[in-house]
Amino acid sequence: MRKLASIQTVNAVEPIPNADAIEKIRVLGWWVVVKKGEHQPGDKLVYCEIDSLLPERPEFEFLRASSFKPAQTDATGAVTLPAGFRIKTVRLRGQVSQGICFPLSILPPGAPTEEGADVTDLLGVIKWEPPLPVGMGGKVKGQFPGFLPKTDETRVQILEPVLERNRGKTFYVTEKLDGTSFTAFIREGEFGICSRNLWMDEADESNVLVRVAKGLKLEEKLRAARERLGHDLAIQAEVIGPGIQKNKYALPAVTLRVFSVLNVDAYRLVDHGVKLEVLSELGLEPVPQLGTIVLDHTVDQLVAFSEGVSALNPKVQREGVVLRPLAEEYDEDIGGRLSFKVINPKFLLKYDE
Ligand code: ATP
Ligand code: MN
Ligand code: MN
């Protein structure tokens, strides 16, 4: 579970060239720009990650001018996300700053203060989500099914120990596409389609995911793959194109790019090589493949590595990269599959509104 707000220690304090009122501090694997002189290495503080939505409370009011987001509502007018202050990536005097820090004194009495303690709920912080794209409505069958893993990826900035432990290991790199998450499965004879968090009605074509699946004849393809592989399976993909995330890749039609094939019986990913074979047999395209790297990188080096233009459209910065080992491995720090994302800061500065 992602800790949006937690107790952390200042790892380093460094100057920013040509800035005399501000400096940068290192918290986990993040750099945060702060007022000069307020922090020393070793100090404990409350750190809120990017995409935190801070509640409308007096202690956060100073963020109103820069960060206020009104409540989001659905078609019936019900509030789907309350109003608050959204923390996002910014650049100050040329320095990228990600997240926000507060003194421990903003915590209520009796709050935990040990390093790593999760104070997200205590502070009323929730995760900011962009408004639902058009075409993502439609009839819902239920929550995301428990027999499949969700498609979330962990941010490299909280994984310094994981990078250390996996030094020397080969990872394959794919481009992280900025669309909307899609899962389709065959399980015990049943075909299903899911968005990031919901199991959709596969017969309701008002939903763009359902239309994409139909256009690609996914049900037939997955049934054929089930026969060939001998186990139930799912594919997880990013749906991209007109109407989705401003169609950054300038595509003429909505389509999908697959990043995972799952063995549903075993609740695990099919190995990378087999996945690519299966996809090419089915006539489905994978997300852009950027080769492999032998991990020997700091967080900052991986962030630099994530910068670059999209393989689908060289006119736009890519969102980032996702790194995974060639065969699924469990990682105790992640509390799940070893896999992580490195977001391109240039993309965040440009598109993350
Ligand atoms: P956020 O919710 O913070 O805006 P996000 O929606 O992109 O970010 P994350 O958990 O940050 O979700 O990243 C994982 C998501 O990235 C997956 O759900 C998937 O939809 C998407 N994705 C796009 N390209 C890839 C890729 N190459 N490999 C894995 N996931 C990818
Ligand atoms: Mn996310
Ligand atoms: Mn996304």
PDB file of C-alpha atoms in Angstrom, residues 134-348:
ATOM      1  CA  VAL A 134     -15.126  10.368 -21.187  1.00  0.00           C
ATOM      2  CA  GLY A 135     -16.186   6.957 -22.417  1.00  0.00           C
ATOM      3  CA  MET A 136     -15.126   5.353 -19.156  1.00  0.00           C
ATOM      4  CA  GLY A 137     -18.663   5.130 -17.910  1.00  0.00           C
ATOM      5  CA  GLY A 138     -20.844   2.154 -18.680  1.00  0.00           C
ATOM      6  CA  LYS A 139     -22.403  -0.654 -16.718  1.00  0.00           C
ATOM      7  CA  VAL A 140     -20.270  -2.069 -13.938  1.00  0.00           C
ATOM      8  CA  LYS A 141     -20.323  -5.739 -12.910  1.00  0.00           C
ATOM      9  CA  GLY A 142     -18.468  -5.251  -9.660  1.00  0.00           C
ATOM     10  CA  GLN A 143     -15.179  -4.436  -8.012  1.00  0.00           C
ATOM     11  CA  PHE A 144     -11.893  -5.491  -9.632  1.00  0.00           C
ATOM     12  CA  PRO A 145     -11.835  -9.292  -9.262  1.00  0.00           C
ATOM     13  CA  GLY A 146      -9.793 -10.784  -6.437  1.00  0.00           C
ATOM     14  CA  PHE A 147      -8.363 -13.528  -8.667  1.00  0.00           C
ATOM     15  CA  LEU A 148      -6.262 -10.951 -10.586  1.00  0.00           C
ATOM     16  CA  PRO A 149      -3.566  -8.545  -9.389  1.00  0.00           C
ATOM     17  CA  LYS A 150      -4.212  -4.840  -9.990  1.00  0.00           C
ATOM     18  CA  THR A 151      -1.952  -3.040 -12.469  1.00  0.00           C
ATOM     19  CA  ASP A 152      -0.260  -0.559 -10.065  1.00  0.00           C
ATOM     20  CA  GLU A 153       3.481   0.015 -10.210  1.00  0.00           C
ATOM     21  CA  THR A 154       5.659   1.216  -7.326  1.00  0.00           C
ATOM     22  CA  ARG A 155       7.712   4.401  -7.709  1.00  0.00           C
ATOM     23  CA  VAL A 156      11.481   3.866  -7.757  1.00  0.00           C
ATOM     24  CA  GLN A 157      11.975   6.730  -5.296  1.00  0.00           C
ATOM     25  CA  ILE A 158      10.846   4.592  -2.370  1.00  0.00           C
ATOM     26  CA  LEU A 159      12.909   1.581  -3.450  1.00  0.00           C
ATOM     27  CA  GLU A 160      16.532   2.474  -2.687  1.00  0.00           C
ATOM     28  CA  PRO A 161      17.053  -0.775  -0.683  1.00  0.00           C
ATOM     29  CA  VAL A 162      15.463  -2.779  -3.509  1.00  0.00           C
ATOM     30  CA  LEU A 163      17.887  -1.296  -6.063  1.00  0.00           C
ATOM     31  CA  GLU A 164      20.749  -2.183  -3.752  1.00  0.00           C
ATOM     32  CA  ARG A 165      19.574  -5.763  -3.287  1.00  0.00           C
ATOM     33  CA  ASN A 166      19.021  -6.348  -7.015  1.00  0.00           C
ATOM     34  CA  ARG A 167      22.301  -4.897  -8.226  1.00  0.00           C
ATOM     35  CA  GLY A 168      23.662  -6.968 -11.131  1.00  0.00           C
ATOM     36  CA  LYS A 169      20.282  -8.401 -12.082  1.00  0.00           C
ATOM     37  CA  THR A 170      18.970  -7.994 -15.629  1.00  0.00           C
ATOM     38  CA  PHE A 171      15.711  -6.076 -16.044  1.00  0.00           C
ATOM     39  CA  TYR A 172      13.722  -5.512 -19.208  1.00  0.00           C
ATOM     40  CA  VAL A 173      12.576  -1.982 -19.836  1.00  0.00           C
ATOM     41  CA  THR A 174       9.315  -0.883 -21.403  1.00  0.00           C
ATOM     42  CA  GLU A 175       7.908   2.547 -22.061  1.00  0.00           C
ATOM     43  CA  LYS A 176       5.197   3.557 -19.610  1.00  0.00           C
ATOM     44  CA  LEU A 177       2.326   4.748 -21.754  1.00  0.00           C
ATOM     45  CA  ASP A 178      -0.092   7.392 -20.558  1.00  0.00           C
ATOM     46  CA  GLY A 179      -3.505   5.997 -21.314  1.00  0.00           C
ATOM     47  CA  THR A 180      -5.936   4.076 -19.203  1.00  0.00           C
ATOM     48  CA  SER A 181      -5.495   0.664 -17.600  1.00  0.00           C
ATOM     49  CA  PHE A 182      -7.184  -2.368 -19.142  1.00  0.00           C
ATOM     50  CA  THR A 183      -7.471  -6.011 -18.101  1.00  0.00           C
ATOM     51  CA  ALA A 184      -9.209  -8.829 -19.979  1.00  0.00           C
ATOM     52  CA  PHE A 185      -9.393 -12.417 -18.764  1.00  0.00           C
ATOM     53  CA  ILE A 186     -10.670 -15.890 -19.491  1.00  0.00           C
ATOM     54  CA  ARG A 187     -11.424 -17.750 -16.298  1.00  0.00           C
ATOM     55  CA  GLU A 188     -13.388 -20.958 -15.941  1.00  0.00           C
ATOM     56  CA  GLY A 189     -14.894 -20.354 -19.353  1.00  0.00           C
ATOM     57  CA  GLU A 190     -15.914 -16.771 -18.593  1.00  0.00           C
ATOM     58  CA  PHE A 191     -14.589 -13.726 -20.477  1.00  0.00           C
ATOM     59  CA  GLY A 192     -14.310 -10.434 -18.586  1.00  0.00           C
ATOM     60  CA  ILE A 193     -13.045  -6.857 -18.963  1.00  0.00           C
ATOM     61  CA  CYS A 194     -11.818  -4.544 -16.199  1.00  0.00           C
ATOM     62  CA  SER A 195     -10.731  -0.961 -15.874  1.00  0.00           C
ATOM     63  CA  ARG A 196      -8.135   0.007 -13.290  1.00  0.00           C
ATOM     64  CA  ASN A 197     -10.542  -0.554 -10.389  1.00  0.00           C
ATOM     65  CA  LEU A 198     -13.767  -2.043 -11.759  1.00  0.00           C
ATOM     66  CA  TRP A 199     -15.081  -5.125 -13.509  1.00  0.00           C
ATOM     67  CA  MET A 200     -17.074  -3.762 -16.443  1.00  0.00           C
ATOM     68  CA  ASP A 201     -20.041  -5.271 -18.238  1.00  0.00           C
ATOM     69  CA  GLU A 202     -18.430  -6.732 -21.375  1.00  0.00           C
ATOM     70  CA  ALA A 203     -21.715  -6.307 -23.284  1.00  0.00           C
ATOM     71  CA  ASP A 204     -22.098  -2.554 -22.712  1.00  0.00           C
ATOM     72  CA  GLU A 205     -20.439  -0.828 -25.648  1.00  0.00           C
ATOM     73  CA  SER A 206     -20.848   2.654 -24.231  1.00  0.00           C
ATOM     74  CA  ASN A 207     -17.537   1.888 -22.496  1.00  0.00           C
ATOM     75  CA  VAL A 208     -14.420   2.463 -24.587  1.00  0.00           C
ATOM     76  CA  LEU A 209     -12.617  -0.576 -23.124  1.00  0.00           C
ATOM     77  CA  VAL A 210     -15.458  -2.828 -24.230  1.00  0.00           C
ATOM     78  CA  ARG A 211     -15.314  -1.345 -27.735  1.00  0.00           C
ATOM     79  CA  VAL A 212     -11.547  -1.859 -27.983  1.00  0.00           C
ATOM     80  CA  ALA A 213     -11.865  -5.478 -26.854  1.00  0.00           C
ATOM     81  CA  LYS A 214     -14.549  -6.097 -29.408  1.00  0.00           C
ATOM     82  CA  GLY A 215     -12.604  -4.420 -32.224  1.00  0.00           C
ATOM     83  CA  LEU A 216      -9.567  -6.604 -31.488  1.00  0.00           C
ATOM     84  CA  LYS A 217     -11.668  -9.799 -31.118  1.00  0.00           C
ATOM     85  CA  LEU A 218     -10.044 -10.254 -27.752  1.00  0.00           C
ATOM     86  CA  GLU A 219     -12.448 -12.840 -26.450  1.00  0.00           C
ATOM     87  CA  GLU A 220     -11.695 -15.217 -29.332  1.00  0.00           C
ATOM     88  CA  LYS A 221      -7.984 -14.503 -29.025  1.00  0.00           C
ATOM     89  CA  LEU A 222      -7.883 -15.191 -25.306  1.00  0.00           C
ATOM     90  CA  ARG A 223      -9.882 -18.401 -25.722  1.00  0.00           C
ATOM     91  CA  ALA A 224      -7.356 -19.540 -28.351  1.00  0.00           C
ATOM     92  CA  ALA A 225      -4.457 -18.621 -26.069  1.00  0.00           C
ATOM     93  CA  ARG A 226      -6.088 -20.571 -23.235  1.00  0.00           C
ATOM     94  CA  GLU A 227      -6.023 -23.697 -25.374  1.00  0.00           C
ATOM     95  CA  ARG A 228      -2.417 -23.179 -26.347  1.00  0.00           C
ATOM     96  CA  LEU A 229      -1.142 -22.361 -22.837  1.00  0.00           C
ATOM     97  CA  GLY A 230      -3.313 -24.857 -20.963  1.00  0.00           C
ATOM     98  CA  HIS A 231      -4.271 -22.451 -18.204  1.00  0.00           C
ATOM     99  CA  ASP A 232      -6.650 -19.572 -17.665  1.00  0.00           C
ATOM    100  CA  LEU A 233      -5.085 -16.248 -18.530  1.00  0.00           C
ATOM    101  CA  ALA A 234      -5.437 -12.505 -18.521  1.00  0.00           C
ATOM    102  CA  ILE A 235      -3.784  -9.694 -20.401  1.00  0.00           C
ATOM    103  CA  GLN A 236      -3.132  -6.282 -18.911  1.00  0.00           C
ATOM    104  CA  ALA A 237      -2.665  -3.370 -21.263  1.00  0.00           C
ATOM    105  CA  GLU A 238      -2.784   0.381 -21.655  1.00  0.00           C
ATOM    106  CA  VAL A 239      -5.589   1.721 -23.826  1.00  0.00           C
ATOM    107  CA  ILE A 240      -4.469   4.778 -25.795  1.00  0.00           C
ATOM    108  CA  GLY A 241      -5.851   6.961 -28.532  1.00  0.00           C
ATOM    109  CA  PRO A 242      -8.366   9.721 -29.265  1.00  0.00           C
ATOM    110  CA  GLY A 243     -10.301  10.870 -26.195  1.00  0.00           C
ATOM    111  CA  ILE A 244      -7.811   9.359 -23.753  1.00  0.00           C
ATOM    112  CA  GLN A 245      -5.224  11.498 -21.936  1.00  0.00           C
ATOM    113  CA  LYS A 246      -5.220  14.033 -24.780  1.00  0.00           C
ATOM    114  CA  ASN A 247      -4.110  11.385 -27.276  1.00  0.00           C
ATOM    115  CA  LYS A 248      -0.450  12.241 -26.746  1.00  0.00           C
ATOM    116  CA  TYR A 249       0.613   9.602 -29.247  1.00  0.00           C
ATOM    117  CA  ALA A 250      -1.536  11.230 -31.977  1.00  0.00           C
ATOM    118  CA  LEU A 251      -3.195   7.930 -32.921  1.00  0.00           C
ATOM    119  CA  PRO A 252      -6.029   7.776 -35.452  1.00  0.00           C
ATOM    120  CA  ALA A 253      -8.039   5.238 -33.416  1.00  0.00           C
ATOM    121  CA  VAL A 254      -8.221   3.817 -29.906  1.00  0.00           C
ATOM    122  CA  THR A 255      -6.049   0.748 -29.422  1.00  0.00           C
ATOM    123  CA  LEU A 256      -4.195  -1.118 -26.715  1.00  0.00           C
ATOM    124  CA  ARG A 257      -0.617  -2.091 -25.880  1.00  0.00           C
ATOM    125  CA  VAL A 258      -0.039  -5.073 -23.618  1.00  0.00           C
ATOM    126  CA  PHE A 259       2.386  -5.009 -20.666  1.00  0.00           C
ATOM    127  CA  SER A 260       1.459  -8.235 -18.854  1.00  0.00           C
ATOM    128  CA  VAL A 261       0.162 -11.694 -19.600  1.00  0.00           C
ATOM    129  CA  LEU A 262      -0.943 -13.539 -16.481  1.00  0.00           C
ATOM    130  CA  ASN A 263      -1.324 -17.181 -15.644  1.00  0.00           C
ATOM    131  CA  VAL A 264      -4.581 -16.850 -13.730  1.00  0.00           C
ATOM    132  CA  ASP A 265      -4.395 -20.391 -12.261  1.00  0.00           C
ATOM    133  CA  ALA A 266      -0.995 -19.624 -10.711  1.00  0.00           C
ATOM    134  CA  TYR A 267      -1.711 -15.922  -9.993  1.00  0.00           C
ATOM    135  CA  ARG A 268       1.570 -14.905 -11.618  1.00  0.00           C
ATOM    136  CA  LEU A 269       3.005 -13.241 -14.689  1.00  0.00           C
ATOM    137  CA  VAL A 270       3.991 -15.320 -17.687  1.00  0.00           C
ATOM    138  CA  ASP A 271       7.760 -14.890 -18.266  1.00  0.00           C
ATOM    139  CA  HIS A 272       8.771 -12.019 -20.512  1.00  0.00           C
ATOM    140  CA  GLY A 273       9.944 -14.152 -23.459  1.00  0.00           C
ATOM    141  CA  VAL A 274       6.833 -16.331 -23.490  1.00  0.00           C
ATOM    142  CA  LYS A 275       4.668 -13.235 -23.181  1.00  0.00           C
ATOM    143  CA  LEU A 276       6.163 -11.696 -26.340  1.00  0.00           C
ATOM    144  CA  GLU A 277       5.661 -14.988 -28.235  1.00  0.00           C
ATOM    145  CA  VAL A 278       2.056 -15.286 -27.126  1.00  0.00           C
ATOM    146  CA  LEU A 279       1.337 -11.690 -28.106  1.00  0.00           C
ATOM    147  CA  SER A 280       2.833 -12.061 -31.546  1.00  0.00           C
ATOM    148  CA  GLU A 281       0.792 -15.241 -32.145  1.00  0.00           C
ATOM    149  CA  LEU A 282      -2.366 -13.430 -31.075  1.00  0.00           C
ATOM    150  CA  GLY A 283      -1.582 -10.383 -33.176  1.00  0.00           C
ATOM    151  CA  LEU A 284      -1.523  -8.092 -30.133  1.00  0.00           C
ATOM    152  CA  GLU A 285       1.069  -5.387 -29.706  1.00  0.00           C
ATOM    153  CA  PRO A 286       3.188  -5.042 -26.577  1.00  0.00           C
ATOM    154  CA  VAL A 287       4.070  -1.697 -24.989  1.00  0.00           C
ATOM    155  CA  PRO A 288       7.271  -0.309 -26.599  1.00  0.00           C
ATOM    156  CA  GLN A 289      10.223  -2.552 -25.705  1.00  0.00           C
ATOM    157  CA  LEU A 290      13.326  -0.571 -24.779  1.00  0.00           C
ATOM    158  CA  GLY A 291      15.726  -3.457 -24.241  1.00  0.00           C
ATOM    159  CA  THR A 292      17.341  -4.710 -21.058  1.00  0.00           C
ATOM    160  CA  ILE A 293      19.648  -3.191 -18.464  1.00  0.00           C
ATOM    161  CA  VAL A 294      21.832  -4.696 -15.802  1.00  0.00           C
ATOM    162  CA  LEU A 295      20.810  -2.867 -12.660  1.00  0.00           C
ATOM    163  CA  ASP A 296      23.682  -0.848 -11.215  1.00  0.00           C
ATOM    164  CA  HIS A 297      21.960   2.478 -10.751  1.00  0.00           C
ATOM    165  CA  THR A 298      21.051   4.989  -8.113  1.00  0.00           C
ATOM    166  CA  VAL A 299      17.555   6.441  -8.060  1.00  0.00           C
ATOM    167  CA  ASP A 300      18.871   9.631  -9.665  1.00  0.00           C
ATOM    168  CA  GLN A 301      20.583   7.680 -12.447  1.00  0.00           C
ATOM    169  CA  LEU A 302      17.356   5.819 -13.193  1.00  0.00           C
ATOM    170  CA  VAL A 303      15.413   9.077 -13.240  1.00  0.00           C
ATOM    171  CA  ALA A 304      17.897  10.446 -15.794  1.00  0.00           C
ATOM    172  CA  PHE A 305      17.524   7.188 -17.759  1.00  0.00           C
ATOM    173  CA  SER A 306      13.725   7.603 -17.815  1.00  0.00           C
ATOM    174  CA  GLU A 307      13.991  10.866 -19.736  1.00  0.00           C
ATOM    175  CA  GLY A 308      13.398  10.728 -23.449  1.00  0.00           C
ATOM    176  CA  VAL A 309      10.724  10.946 -26.085  1.00  0.00           C
ATOM    177  CA  SER A 310       8.000   8.394 -26.694  1.00  0.00           C
ATOM    178  CA  ALA A 311       8.660   5.529 -29.086  1.00  0.00           C
ATOM    179  CA  LEU A 312       5.096   6.067 -30.332  1.00  0.00           C
ATOM    180  CA  ASN A 313       5.470   9.798 -30.961  1.00  0.00           C
ATOM    181  CA  PRO A 314       8.871  11.483 -30.893  1.00  0.00           C
ATOM    182  CA  LYS A 315       7.137  14.863 -30.523  1.00  0.00           C
ATOM    183  CA  VAL A 316       6.195  14.124 -26.904  1.00  0.00           C
ATOM    184  CA  GLN A 317       8.171  13.280 -23.812  1.00  0.00           C
ATOM    185  CA  ARG A 318       7.509   9.723 -22.663  1.00  0.00           C
ATOM    186  CA  GLU A 319       5.744   9.312 -19.305  1.00  0.00           C
ATOM    187  CA  GLY A 320       8.540   7.103 -18.057  1.00  0.00           C
ATOM    188  CA  VAL A 321       9.761   3.533 -18.028  1.00  0.00           C
ATOM    189  CA  VAL A 322       8.809   0.352 -16.199  1.00  0.00           C
ATOM    190  CA  LEU A 323      11.504  -2.123 -15.137  1.00  0.00           C
ATOM    191  CA  ARG A 324      10.868  -5.803 -14.450  1.00  0.00           C
ATOM    192  CA  PRO A 325      12.993  -8.948 -14.147  1.00  0.00           C
ATOM    193  CA  LEU A 326      12.619 -11.443 -16.982  1.00  0.00           C
ATOM    194  CA  ALA A 327      10.726 -13.862 -14.744  1.00  0.00           C
ATOM    195  CA  GLU A 328       8.438 -12.764 -11.925  1.00  0.00           C
ATOM    196  CA  GLU A 329      10.030 -12.460  -8.522  1.00  0.00           C
ATOM    197  CA  TYR A 330       8.557 -11.605  -5.179  1.00  0.00           C
ATOM    198  CA  ASP A 331      10.021  -8.627  -3.340  1.00  0.00           C
ATOM    199  CA  GLU A 332       9.460  -8.139   0.366  1.00  0.00           C
ATOM    200  CA  ASP A 333       9.889  -4.337   0.342  1.00  0.00           C
ATOM    201  CA  ILE A 334       7.331  -3.970  -2.423  1.00  0.00           C
ATOM    202  CA  GLY A 335       5.122  -6.568  -0.753  1.00  0.00           C
ATOM    203  CA  GLY A 336       4.493  -8.143  -4.131  1.00  0.00           C
ATOM    204  CA  ARG A 337       5.990  -8.598  -7.552  1.00  0.00           C
ATOM    205  CA  LEU A 338       9.404  -7.017  -8.222  1.00  0.00           C
ATOM    206  CA  SER A 339       8.565  -4.299 -10.765  1.00  0.00           C
ATOM    207  CA  PHE A 340       8.714  -0.554 -10.616  1.00  0.00           C
ATOM    208  CA  LYS A 341       8.162   2.636 -12.559  1.00  0.00           C
ATOM    209  CA  VAL A 342      10.488   5.548 -13.124  1.00  0.00           C
ATOM    210  CA  ILE A 343       8.564   8.631 -14.152  1.00  0.00           C
ATOM    211  CA  ASN A 344      10.220  11.145 -16.480  1.00  0.00           C
ATOM    212  CA  PRO A 345      10.219  14.468 -14.596  1.00  0.00           C
ATOM    213  CA  LYS A 346      10.023  16.379 -17.878  1.00  0.00           C
ATOM    214  CA  PHE A 347       6.739  14.622 -18.611  1.00  0.00           C
ATOM    215  CA  LEU A 348       5.340  15.475 -15.180  1.00  0.00           C
TER     216      LEU A 348
END
